[in-house]
Coordinates of C-alpha atoms in Angstrom, one line a residue:
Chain A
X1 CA 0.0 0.0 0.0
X2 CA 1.2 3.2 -1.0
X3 CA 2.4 5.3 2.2
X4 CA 4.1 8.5 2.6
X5 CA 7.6 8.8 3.7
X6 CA 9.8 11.1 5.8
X7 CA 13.4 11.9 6.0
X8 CA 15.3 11.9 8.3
X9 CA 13.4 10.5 11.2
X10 CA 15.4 12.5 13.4
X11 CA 17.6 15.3 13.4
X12 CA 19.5 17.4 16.2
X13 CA 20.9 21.0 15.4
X14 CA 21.9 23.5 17.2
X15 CA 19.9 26.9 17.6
X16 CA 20.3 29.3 14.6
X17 CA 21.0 26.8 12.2
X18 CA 19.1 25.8 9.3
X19 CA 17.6 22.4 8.8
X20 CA 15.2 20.9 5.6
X21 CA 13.0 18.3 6.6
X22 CA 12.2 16.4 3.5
X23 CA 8.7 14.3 2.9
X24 CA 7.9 11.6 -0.4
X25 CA 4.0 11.9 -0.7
X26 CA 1.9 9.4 -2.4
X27 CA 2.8 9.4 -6.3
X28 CA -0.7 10.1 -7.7
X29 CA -1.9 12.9 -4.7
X30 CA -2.1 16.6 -5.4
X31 CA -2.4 18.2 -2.0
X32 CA 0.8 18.5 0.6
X33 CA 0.6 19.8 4.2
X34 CA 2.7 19.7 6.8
X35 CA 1.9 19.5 10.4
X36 CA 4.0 19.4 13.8
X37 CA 3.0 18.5 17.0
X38 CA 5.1 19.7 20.2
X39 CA 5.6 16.5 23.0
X40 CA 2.3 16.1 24.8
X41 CA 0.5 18.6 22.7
X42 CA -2.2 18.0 19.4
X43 CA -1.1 18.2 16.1
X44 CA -1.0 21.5 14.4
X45 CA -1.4 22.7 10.7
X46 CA 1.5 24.3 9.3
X47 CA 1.1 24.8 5.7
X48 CA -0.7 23.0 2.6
X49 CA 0.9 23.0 -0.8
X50 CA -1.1 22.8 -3.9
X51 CA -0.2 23.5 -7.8
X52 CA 3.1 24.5 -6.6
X53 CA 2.3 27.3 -4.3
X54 CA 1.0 27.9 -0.7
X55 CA -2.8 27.4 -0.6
X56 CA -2.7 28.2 3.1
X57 CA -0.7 28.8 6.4
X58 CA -0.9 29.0 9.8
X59 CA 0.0 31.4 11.8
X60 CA 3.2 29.3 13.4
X61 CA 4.4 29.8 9.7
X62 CA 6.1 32.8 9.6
X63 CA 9.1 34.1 7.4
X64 CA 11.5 31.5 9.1
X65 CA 9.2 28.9 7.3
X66 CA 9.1 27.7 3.6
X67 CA 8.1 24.8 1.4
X68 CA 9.4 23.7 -2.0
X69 CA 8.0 20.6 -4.2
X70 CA 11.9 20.6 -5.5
X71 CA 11.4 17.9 -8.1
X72 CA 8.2 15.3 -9.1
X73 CA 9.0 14.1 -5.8
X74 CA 9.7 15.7 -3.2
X75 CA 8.4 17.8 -0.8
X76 CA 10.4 19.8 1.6
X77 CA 10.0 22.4 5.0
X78 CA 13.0 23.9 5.7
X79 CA 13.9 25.9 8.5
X80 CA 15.7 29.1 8.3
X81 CA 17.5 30.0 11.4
X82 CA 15.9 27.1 14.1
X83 CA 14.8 28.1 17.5
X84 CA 14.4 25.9 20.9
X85 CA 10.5 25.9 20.7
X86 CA 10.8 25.0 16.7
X87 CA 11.5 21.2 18.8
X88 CA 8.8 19.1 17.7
X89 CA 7.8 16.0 15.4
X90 CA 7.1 17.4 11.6
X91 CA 4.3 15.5 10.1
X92 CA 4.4 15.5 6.1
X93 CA 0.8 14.5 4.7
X94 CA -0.9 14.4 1.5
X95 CA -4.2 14.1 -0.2
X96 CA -5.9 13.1 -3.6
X97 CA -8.0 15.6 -3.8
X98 CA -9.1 19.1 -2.0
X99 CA -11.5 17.3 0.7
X100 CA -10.3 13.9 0.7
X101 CA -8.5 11.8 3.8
X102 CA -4.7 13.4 4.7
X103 CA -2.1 10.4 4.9
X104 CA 0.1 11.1 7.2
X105 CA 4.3 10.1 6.8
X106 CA 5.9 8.5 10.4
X107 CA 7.6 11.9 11.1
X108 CA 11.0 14.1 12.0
X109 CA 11.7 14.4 15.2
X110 CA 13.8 18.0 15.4
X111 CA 15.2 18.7 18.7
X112 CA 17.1 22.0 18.8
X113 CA 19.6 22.5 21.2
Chain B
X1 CA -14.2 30.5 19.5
X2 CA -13.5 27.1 17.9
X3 CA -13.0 24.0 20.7
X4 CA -12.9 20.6 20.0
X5 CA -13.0 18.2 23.2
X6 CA -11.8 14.4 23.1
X7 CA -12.0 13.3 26.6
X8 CA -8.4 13.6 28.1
X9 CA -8.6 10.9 30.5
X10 CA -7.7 7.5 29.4
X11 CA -10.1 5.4 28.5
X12 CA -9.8 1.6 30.6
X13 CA -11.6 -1.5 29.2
X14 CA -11.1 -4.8 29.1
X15 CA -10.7 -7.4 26.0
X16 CA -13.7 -8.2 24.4
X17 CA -15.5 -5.6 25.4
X18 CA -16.7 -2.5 23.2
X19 CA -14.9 1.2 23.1
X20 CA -16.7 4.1 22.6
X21 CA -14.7 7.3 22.6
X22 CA -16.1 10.9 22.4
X23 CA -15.9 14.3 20.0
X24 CA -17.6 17.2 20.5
X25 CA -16.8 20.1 18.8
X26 CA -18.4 23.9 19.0
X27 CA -18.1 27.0 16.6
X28 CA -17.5 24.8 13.9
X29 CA -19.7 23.6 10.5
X30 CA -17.2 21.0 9.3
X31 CA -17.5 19.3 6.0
X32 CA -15.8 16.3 7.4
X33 CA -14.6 14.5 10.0
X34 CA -11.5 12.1 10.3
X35 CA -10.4 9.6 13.0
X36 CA -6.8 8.4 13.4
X37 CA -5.2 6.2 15.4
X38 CA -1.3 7.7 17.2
X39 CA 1.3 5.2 18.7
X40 CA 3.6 7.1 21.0
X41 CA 6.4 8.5 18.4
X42 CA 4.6 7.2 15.4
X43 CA 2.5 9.9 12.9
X44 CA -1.4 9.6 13.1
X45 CA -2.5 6.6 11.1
X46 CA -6.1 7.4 9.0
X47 CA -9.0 4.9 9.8
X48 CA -12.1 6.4 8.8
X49 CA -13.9 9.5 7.5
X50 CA -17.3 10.6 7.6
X51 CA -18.8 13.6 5.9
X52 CA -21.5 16.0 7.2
X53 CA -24.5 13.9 5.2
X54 CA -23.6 10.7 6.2
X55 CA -24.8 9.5 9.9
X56 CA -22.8 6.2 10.6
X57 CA -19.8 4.9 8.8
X58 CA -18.5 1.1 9.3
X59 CA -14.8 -0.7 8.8
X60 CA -14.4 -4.0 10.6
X61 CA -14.5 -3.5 14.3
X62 CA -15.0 0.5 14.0
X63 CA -17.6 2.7 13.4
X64 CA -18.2 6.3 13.5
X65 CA -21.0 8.3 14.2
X66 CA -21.6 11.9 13.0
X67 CA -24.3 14.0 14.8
X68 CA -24.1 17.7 12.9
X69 CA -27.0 19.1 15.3
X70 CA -25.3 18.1 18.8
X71 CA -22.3 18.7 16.8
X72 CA -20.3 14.9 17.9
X73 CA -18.9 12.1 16.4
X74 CA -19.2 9.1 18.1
X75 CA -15.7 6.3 17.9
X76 CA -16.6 3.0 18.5
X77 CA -14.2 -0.1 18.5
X78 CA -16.3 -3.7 19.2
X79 CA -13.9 -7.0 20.5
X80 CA -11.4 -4.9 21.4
X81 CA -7.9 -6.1 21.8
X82 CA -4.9 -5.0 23.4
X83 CA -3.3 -4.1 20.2
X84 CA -5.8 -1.4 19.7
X85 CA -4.4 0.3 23.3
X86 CA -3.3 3.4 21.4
X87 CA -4.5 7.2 21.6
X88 CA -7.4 8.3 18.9
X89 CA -7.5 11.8 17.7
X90 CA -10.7 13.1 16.2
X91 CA -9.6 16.0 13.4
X92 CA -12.0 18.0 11.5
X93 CA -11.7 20.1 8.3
X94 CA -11.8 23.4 8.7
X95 CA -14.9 24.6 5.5
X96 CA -13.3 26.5 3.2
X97 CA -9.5 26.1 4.1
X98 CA -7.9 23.1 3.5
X99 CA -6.2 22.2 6.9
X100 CA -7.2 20.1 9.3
X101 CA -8.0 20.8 13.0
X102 CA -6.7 18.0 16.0
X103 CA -8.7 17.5 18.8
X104 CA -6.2 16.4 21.6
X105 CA -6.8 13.0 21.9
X106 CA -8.0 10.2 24.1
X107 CA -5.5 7.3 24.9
X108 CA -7.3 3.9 25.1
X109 CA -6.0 1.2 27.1
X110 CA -7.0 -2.2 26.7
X111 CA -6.5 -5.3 29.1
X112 CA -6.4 -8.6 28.3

């Protein structure tokens, strides 16, 4: 069964540094989101992806945020300049279609030090 | 302003017997709403979705309810087993916008 996939599951760096987090969706979907969730906390929207732009973000998305759909592939967040409340899992997900179910990949966990 | 309340205390039953976990939201008109299973350290795993027209939905063991006027949704899991001792988030669209909104979760626990 087709799944989504995440790289790498985990990733340490130190505070001010930049980091990409990179996500496979399902071949055939259309939509791309990406979610964290902060230990012990819910899950939270980041950011959906369609047609090669931003369709929408949240408001934990701000300028040290950005997506890119580099290649056919690949879908990445990367993260400017990290700071020690950016430590969370980062969920990719996708979808087939506009209201259709979100997949979700088995995460990054970031921990910035 | 827009709540939505899973129950945060665990939930205890034994093998065998039927799980019924909660969703209640308020300040919302959702579309759609999704359930997914979360293993500690694992990303949320989709098991069903049910849309605003539909009142019951069925897979196997589970079954989801979907009550627009007291605004809930209903989780059910019959013969339960210990391998479905996991935490269940209830997440709804958000009409219009294409995210989706977590409710916190309810951890079930099941004993053999």
């Amino acid at each position: 069964e087709p799944e989504v996939t995440q790289t790498p599951s985990h990733q340490v760096t130190q505070m001010g540094q930049e980091v990409i987090l990179r996500c496979v969706p399902i071949s055939n979907h259309l939509y791309f989101y990406w979610y964290r969730q902060i230990l012990g906390q819910k899950v939270e929207f980041l950011v959906s992806f369609y047609n090669n732009e931003i369709s929408e973000k949240s408001e934990i998305f701000d300028d040290q945020f950005s997506v890119e759909r580099p290649d056919g592939s690949n879908f990445t967040l990367k993260i400017r300049s990290t700071k020690l409340e950016d430590s969370a899992m980062y969920f990719c997900a996708s979808s087939e279609g506009r209201e259709e179910t979100q997949y979700f990949g088995p995460g990054t966990r970031l921990l910035v030090l | 302003s827009q709540k939505i309340e899973q129950n945060s205390e665990a939930l205890n039953i034994q093998e065998g017997k039927t799980a019924t976990l909660t969703c209640n939201y308020t300040n919302y008109s959702p579309a759609y709403l999704q359930w997914y299973r979360q293993d500690p350290g694992r990303g949320p795993v989709f098991l069903l979705l049910i849309r605003e027209n539909e009142k019951e939905k069925r897979k196997e063991r589970l079954k989801v309810t979907f009550d627009t006027t007291l605004k809930q949704s209903l989780f059910h899991i019959t013969a339960s087993q210990p391998a479905d001792s996991a935490t269940y988030l209830c997440a709804l669209d958000s009409r219009g916008f294409q995210k989706l909104v977590f409710g916190t979760g309810t951890r079930l626990l099941v004993s053999p």
